[in-house]
Amino acid sequence: MRRKSNLNNQCSKNARRMCANKTHESEEQIAARNAAQQIRTAEIRRQESREQRDERLRQNILITRSARERHIATFRELERERQQTNRALTRASFVRLAFEYAPDINYSTHTKIIIGAMDKICQYCQASKFRNETIGMCCASGKVVLAPPPIPPEPLKSFLAGESDDSKLFLRKIRKFNSCFQMTSFGATKICLLTSNGNNFVTTFKIQGQVYHKIGSLMPMPNDDPKFLQIYFKGSCEERVTTRCLHNFIEQAEERAIVESLENFFENYNQLIQLFKRVSPQLRNDNYQIVIKADKVPSGKHAGRFNAPTVDEVAVIMVGDPVNNRDLKIIRRDSTVHIISDLYRSYDALQYPLIFWQGQDEYHINIKQRDPITGNEINKKVSSMNYYAHRLMIRLNQDNYILRYRQLFHQYVVDMFAKIESERLRYIRYNQAKLRSDKYIHLRDAITRNIDENLNANDIGTAYKIRPEEIDQIISVEIPDPLTDSELFNIVTSHMIHGLCGTFNMTSPCMEEGRCKKRFPKPFTNDTITEFDGYPLYRRRDPEHGGHTFTMRKPNSINEVEIDNRWVFPYSPLLSKAYKAHINVEFCSSVKSIKYICKYVNKGSDLAVFEIQDINKNDEIHLAVHLENDQRVYFIEENIFQRAFETPKTTLTEFFTLCQKSDVFGQFAKTLLYTDVPRYFTWNKIGKKWEPRKQGKPHPSIPGIFKAKTLGRLYTVHPKQRECFFLRLLLVIIHGPTSFEYLRTVNDRVFNTYQDACCELQLMEADNHWDLPLADAALTFTPNNIRQLFAIILTTCFPTQSSTLWEKYKNYMTEDILHRIRRTNQCPNLDFTPEMYNEVLVLFEDLCILISNLPLSHHGMSSPDRPAADLVNTDLQREKQYNDVDLATIIVNNEPLLTAEQKNIYNRIMLTVEADQGGFFFLDAPCGTGKTFLISLILAKTRSQQKIALAIASSGIAATLLDGGRTAHSVLKLP
């Protein structure tokens, strides 16, 4: 041992001496030493055999790969720690920044606030963007190529310039002028605020619900005034102008002059109007209609260019002939209106003639994308989102006139966003085969998540309660001192003062029944007080106790009034100074005060607004749970045979396959639980198999095994799915199962059910708590009541040994049947028989089906011996048990209460029922108009005639409103 130690010390001394000598070498000596080393290495490799060379290269590969993996794993871990530290420091600095406001700091120049100039130019379409905007938001990286909007000629060009008085009037009332000439009506629920005098108060254009563009006939009905498109076919130019002004409440001479100028402008330039006037003489009578094809393109014209429809694309056909839903059809004279498809290419031009003054085509579904390099079309369509994103961009050397239309532009953007949303919903509707998931079990609750045991402490939030004195540091309702913080003083007095109301201005939008809805002016308060309901009373000092004031002019007056802290909205000095805008900041310390946020977001009734955030940043893999050969399969025509003859592979079946392998990976997998597999293996979605990880933390004892911070999440299974529930229970405790049968094997014994295997492993609690109520009921309840109690326990409480409970109490539940048969057969010594128990099981199954819609076999008990027709008879018996007297009372009391419209529907449906005729009736009306009342009366009337009437609703809540109502899933056994 001493000789070996001395030898090691000697080698260590030699190494240190050689290292010291190398540090003192000159450049010539280093070059000479390297050259000699190269010669020696080349000679050694020249003398190597082929086997020695291959072994050397293999060892070099292993050494290099191991070094890289260690370096990558170490680098990633250090990088992750660095990012977590930076985020934590950044969060902490921002949190404390609000408490440490300083007047001399210019917060508006902070790097998190400055978005920079629009100096990022797209290399494909020359669009100007901010630096953090995505590359493809303007033109999908060159795939969307559209012709620029044409420059409008006079007089529209001058009207849009905003220089003359007429131009300023035009821009101020541009939506009214567009309404004068639009050919379709705009249908949507517009959101407006009402002032105290009943006038609309609109700051932005807001709508809710679906948007519709509707078009009527070319000619109005007799005695009706012409509207929209019909006005273009009215008499002289003077008559048309008068009609437009009358419909849009235009009385001023200046506004009428603008309408006259635009009337002539559209007659000369709008090709849609010219087209309608050329084709209208072909409509010989009211039985004809104009149809403009959605897809047909004029000969020699490119589909991507935006040409107005021509006569070649127009057909005159008989009313009632089939047309495409996307075609535009206009009847000569009719009282009805038709909804224009938002996919029609003139959808925009018909509604916004001022913007699309030529009547040119806009978005339609046949615009194709282009190859950014060659410029050739590719087999992929331009979506509406890509189209309008391209349309709305600002570009170098191009004047986008669409952006000049002010309030009409606001309406146009909202309208087109609704079109984009409709297209997305339409895609979801018609592409279910592509979008449906291939998971084969119920979706688990996405809100309830378990926290991993290795959760980093930095990811756990720290609760911090703000004290009243600290509220004043981050929220203020006082006018700043103009001497010490003049910039914040100007911002607050410009943006954070409530508009004068009350005695100063009784017509203010905030006035309601003579009072301000916001309760201004607020009372003075010297100190901030936190109320029990979560709403603090902020410090608002009067001028005598340090408060500041300023003067502002009264509305509609030249007189000035002094404003103090009673009129200030709560604000954060830091945010106000950073953004120089109106930012209302409130302190929320309770659930009740949080309601203010919901009200502010929705501007309506209190609604639940919440965000689900996953605090667990680890990757999660969802693991399938299903019974053997019970995978859910969705097939379409193209893969019907493949699905029929090939069992779909799932994460569970491939886990069994992995554990069956004899290699090192298979042997290691046999040591894992199902939920641990994603830590060491990745799921190949294409090949449908588990593959060993190539990166991560190396296993300390098994080479080639790497561990990642990935979690396996089993889908939740309801106890009602008994066997699948017990299968899931086994999967979380049994290591390395090789098959479904392996899971049912306990101590070399194969059980028939997973439930029996769980019982053998003592994974389930005993049924003592269900035994006790049944034992008590057996002493005091009648057999019928005991059966009902047992049925409720079976269907809602899911006992683990239901057959044991049945065997213990079956005599008590069969006593009434035994007594009845003894009396019938006059045999007092007759004992219980299997036929009696079977009759009780039939009664049980009827109760279970009534409660849970599932037979006894789904509750861990044997099915009774009964003919299949019994189930049908049970359903018929249930539907015939209604009391005729009660039904007659409902009819007598409610028939006189029907409105005229309800009575018309009621009579029509009952005539169909009494005549034994089939039919479909769709009842559509707003909430609270009596739909349920009418349906209940129809049900009662039908049942009173000894006929079967099924009350089926789409939801459980709706079903409870109807007598005998059940859900469609329950009645029709929908999945």
Short mmCIF file of C-alpha atoms in Angstrom, two decimals, residues 240-452:
data_model
loop_
_atom_site.label_atom_id
_atom_site.label_comp_id
_atom_site.label_asym_id
_atom_site.label_seq_id
_atom_site.Cartn_x
_atom_site.Cartn_y
_atom_site.Cartn_z
CA ARG A 240 -83.50 59.47 -53.98
CA VAL A 241 -81.63 62.14 -52.02
CA THR A 242 -84.84 63.21 -50.25
CA THR A 243 -85.64 59.61 -49.30
CA ARG A 244 -82.15 59.01 -47.94
CA CYS A 245 -82.23 62.17 -45.85
CA LEU A 246 -85.69 61.33 -44.54
CA HIS A 247 -84.71 57.82 -43.41
CA ASN A 248 -81.53 59.02 -41.69
CA PHE A 249 -82.95 62.20 -40.07
CA ILE A 250 -80.82 64.58 -42.13
CA GLU A 251 -82.22 68.12 -42.04
CA GLN A 252 -79.24 70.45 -42.35
CA ALA A 253 -78.52 71.86 -45.80
CA GLU A 254 -74.79 71.10 -45.46
CA GLU A 255 -75.50 67.41 -44.80
CA ARG A 256 -77.98 67.21 -47.70
CA ALA A 257 -75.37 68.69 -50.03
CA ILE A 258 -72.96 65.91 -49.05
CA VAL A 259 -75.64 63.29 -49.76
CA GLU A 260 -76.31 64.81 -53.21
CA SER A 261 -72.61 64.76 -54.01
CA LEU A 262 -72.26 61.12 -52.94
CA GLU A 263 -75.41 60.12 -54.88
CA ASN A 264 -73.81 61.19 -58.13
CA PHE A 265 -70.50 59.68 -57.07
CA PHE A 266 -71.94 56.18 -56.60
CA GLU A 267 -73.96 56.36 -59.80
CA ASN A 268 -70.70 56.87 -61.68
CA TYR A 269 -68.30 54.58 -59.82
CA ASN A 270 -70.10 51.77 -57.96
CA GLN A 271 -70.20 48.73 -60.25
CA LEU A 272 -72.61 46.80 -58.04
CA ILE A 273 -75.27 49.49 -58.49
CA GLN A 274 -74.63 49.57 -62.22
CA LEU A 275 -74.92 45.78 -62.36
CA PHE A 276 -78.26 45.71 -60.53
CA LYS A 277 -79.68 48.36 -62.84
CA ARG A 278 -78.54 46.48 -65.95
CA VAL A 279 -80.01 43.16 -64.83
CA SER A 280 -83.24 44.38 -63.20
CA PRO A 281 -85.14 44.76 -66.54
CA GLN A 282 -84.77 41.00 -67.04
CA LEU A 283 -87.04 40.37 -64.04
CA ARG A 284 -90.32 40.16 -65.95
CA ASN A 285 -92.45 39.61 -62.84
CA ASP A 286 -92.23 38.87 -59.11
CA ASN A 287 -91.57 35.17 -59.74
CA TYR A 288 -88.00 35.85 -60.81
CA GLN A 289 -84.90 36.55 -58.76
CA ILE A 290 -81.34 37.68 -59.44
CA VAL A 291 -78.62 35.24 -58.33
CA ILE A 292 -75.00 36.35 -58.31
CA LYS A 293 -72.74 33.33 -58.09
CA ALA A 294 -70.29 33.22 -55.21
CA ASP A 295 -67.54 31.30 -56.97
CA LYS A 296 -67.72 32.08 -60.67
CA VAL A 297 -64.96 34.34 -61.95
CA PRO A 298 -65.18 36.27 -65.24
CA SER A 299 -63.22 34.83 -68.14
CA GLY A 300 -59.62 36.00 -68.15
CA LYS A 301 -59.77 37.36 -64.62
CA HIS A 302 -57.69 36.04 -61.74
CA ALA A 303 -59.53 34.63 -58.73
CA GLY A 304 -57.30 36.57 -56.35
CA ARG A 305 -58.10 39.97 -57.82
CA PHE A 306 -60.98 41.97 -56.52
CA ASN A 307 -63.33 42.58 -59.38
CA ALA A 308 -66.93 43.53 -58.96
CA PRO A 309 -69.39 40.95 -60.36
CA THR A 310 -70.13 41.17 -64.06
CA VAL A 311 -73.17 40.26 -66.11
CA ASP A 312 -71.54 36.90 -66.92
CA GLU A 313 -71.74 35.94 -63.26
CA VAL A 314 -75.42 36.80 -62.85
CA ALA A 315 -78.31 34.41 -63.37
CA VAL A 316 -82.02 35.22 -63.45
CA ILE A 317 -83.96 32.20 -62.25
CA MET A 318 -87.39 31.35 -60.92
CA VAL A 319 -88.12 31.91 -57.23
CA GLY A 320 -87.80 28.61 -55.38
CA ASP A 321 -85.12 27.12 -57.63
CA PRO A 322 -82.17 25.76 -55.61
CA VAL A 323 -79.22 28.10 -55.10
CA ASN A 324 -75.97 27.87 -53.20
CA ASN A 325 -76.09 29.24 -49.66
CA ARG A 326 -73.17 31.53 -50.49
CA ASP A 327 -74.81 32.98 -53.61
CA LEU A 328 -76.50 36.36 -53.44
CA LYS A 329 -80.17 36.18 -54.42
CA ILE A 330 -82.43 39.21 -54.83
CA ILE A 331 -86.12 38.87 -55.61
CA ARG A 332 -87.90 41.48 -57.73
CA ARG A 333 -90.58 42.22 -55.14
CA ASP A 334 -91.09 40.42 -51.83
CA SER A 335 -91.90 41.27 -48.21
CA THR A 336 -89.19 39.06 -46.74
CA VAL A 337 -85.50 39.78 -46.24
CA HIS A 338 -82.64 37.36 -46.79
CA ILE A 339 -79.48 36.95 -44.75
CA ILE A 340 -76.33 37.30 -46.83
CA SER A 341 -73.65 34.71 -46.13
CA ASP A 342 -70.54 36.27 -44.62
CA LEU A 343 -68.59 34.15 -47.14
CA TYR A 344 -70.06 36.07 -50.08
CA ARG A 345 -67.43 38.19 -51.83
CA SER A 346 -69.55 41.36 -51.94
CA TYR A 347 -70.53 41.04 -48.27
CA ASP A 348 -68.36 44.03 -47.31
CA ALA A 349 -69.08 46.21 -50.34
CA LEU A 350 -72.88 45.96 -49.92
CA GLN A 351 -72.68 47.13 -46.29
CA TYR A 352 -69.85 49.68 -46.53
CA PRO A 353 -70.18 51.50 -49.86
CA LEU A 354 -68.16 54.45 -48.59
CA ILE A 355 -65.14 52.23 -47.91
CA PHE A 356 -65.52 49.97 -50.96
CA TRP A 357 -66.81 52.65 -53.28
CA GLN A 358 -66.20 50.62 -56.46
CA GLY A 359 -68.30 47.69 -55.21
CA GLN A 360 -65.20 45.51 -55.51
CA ASP A 361 -64.85 42.01 -54.12
CA GLU A 362 -63.41 41.52 -50.66
CA TYR A 363 -62.90 38.33 -48.65
CA HIS A 364 -64.20 35.00 -49.93
CA ILE A 365 -63.12 31.41 -49.40
CA ASN A 366 -61.46 30.92 -52.78
CA ILE A 367 -58.51 33.25 -52.22
CA LYS A 368 -55.39 31.10 -52.24
CA GLN A 369 -52.10 31.62 -50.50
CA ARG A 370 -48.88 32.10 -52.44
CA ASP A 371 -45.40 30.72 -52.22
CA PRO A 372 -43.26 33.53 -50.73
CA ILE A 373 -40.33 32.66 -53.01
CA THR A 374 -41.88 31.90 -56.40
CA GLY A 375 -45.09 33.88 -56.01
CA ASN A 376 -47.14 30.98 -57.34
CA GLU A 377 -50.42 29.94 -55.77
CA ILE A 378 -50.36 26.99 -53.36
CA ASN A 379 -53.17 24.63 -52.44
CA LYS A 380 -54.11 26.43 -49.24
CA LYS A 381 -56.79 29.05 -48.67
CA VAL A 382 -56.42 32.46 -47.05
CA SER A 383 -58.41 32.65 -43.81
CA SER A 384 -60.51 35.65 -42.94
CA MET A 385 -58.17 36.50 -40.08
CA ASN A 386 -55.14 36.55 -42.40
CA TYR A 387 -57.09 38.55 -44.96
CA TYR A 388 -58.21 41.35 -42.64
CA ALA A 389 -54.89 41.43 -40.80
CA HIS A 390 -53.32 42.20 -44.18
CA ARG A 391 -56.01 44.77 -44.99
CA LEU A 392 -55.56 46.80 -41.78
CA MET A 393 -51.77 47.17 -41.75
CA ILE A 394 -49.87 50.42 -42.27
CA ARG A 395 -47.33 50.07 -45.08
CA LEU A 396 -44.46 52.07 -46.44
CA ASN A 397 -45.20 54.11 -49.57
CA GLN A 398 -48.87 53.11 -49.45
CA ASP A 399 -51.80 55.16 -48.16
CA ASN A 400 -54.30 52.75 -46.61
CA TYR A 401 -57.52 54.74 -46.98
CA ILE A 402 -59.51 52.20 -44.95
CA LEU A 403 -57.87 53.60 -41.81
CA ARG A 404 -59.29 57.08 -42.46
CA TYR A 405 -62.95 56.27 -41.94
CA ARG A 406 -63.03 56.96 -38.19
CA GLN A 407 -66.25 55.68 -36.55
CA LEU A 408 -67.21 53.75 -39.69
CA PHE A 409 -63.83 52.06 -39.49
CA HIS A 410 -64.64 51.06 -35.89
CA GLN A 411 -67.88 49.44 -37.04
CA TYR A 412 -66.10 47.75 -39.93
CA VAL A 413 -63.44 46.25 -37.65
CA VAL A 414 -66.03 44.92 -35.18
CA ASP A 415 -68.10 43.52 -38.06
CA MET A 416 -65.13 41.74 -39.60
CA PHE A 417 -64.01 40.36 -36.24
CA ALA A 418 -67.47 38.82 -35.88
CA LYS A 419 -66.93 37.29 -39.34
CA ILE A 420 -63.60 35.82 -38.19
CA GLU A 421 -65.24 34.30 -35.11
CA SER A 422 -68.02 32.85 -37.27
CA GLU A 423 -65.46 31.26 -39.57
CA ARG A 424 -63.67 29.68 -36.63
CA LEU A 425 -66.91 28.25 -35.27
CA ARG A 426 -67.85 27.05 -38.74
CA TYR A 427 -64.54 25.23 -39.01
CA ILE A 428 -65.13 23.49 -35.69
CA ARG A 429 -68.61 22.48 -36.81
CA TYR A 430 -67.59 20.96 -40.13
CA ASN A 431 -64.27 19.41 -39.08
CA GLN A 432 -65.27 17.24 -36.16
CA ALA A 433 -63.46 14.25 -37.63
CA LYS A 434 -60.17 16.17 -37.55
CA LEU A 435 -60.68 17.83 -34.20
CA ARG A 436 -62.03 15.00 -32.07
CA SER A 437 -59.48 13.60 -29.67
CA ASP A 438 -58.52 9.94 -29.86
CA LYS A 439 -58.58 9.59 -26.08
CA TYR A 440 -60.80 6.73 -25.04
CA ILE A 441 -62.10 7.73 -21.61
CA HIS A 442 -63.99 10.64 -20.05
CA LEU A 443 -62.24 14.00 -19.82
CA ARG A 444 -60.88 14.58 -16.34
CA ASP A 445 -61.52 17.68 -14.32
CA ALA A 446 -59.01 20.23 -15.60
CA ILE A 447 -59.32 22.45 -12.56
CA THR A 448 -58.44 19.94 -9.84
CA ARG A 449 -54.73 19.28 -10.03
CA ASN A 450 -52.39 17.62 -7.55
CA ILE A 451 -49.16 19.42 -6.73
CA ASP A 452 -46.05 17.39 -7.40
#
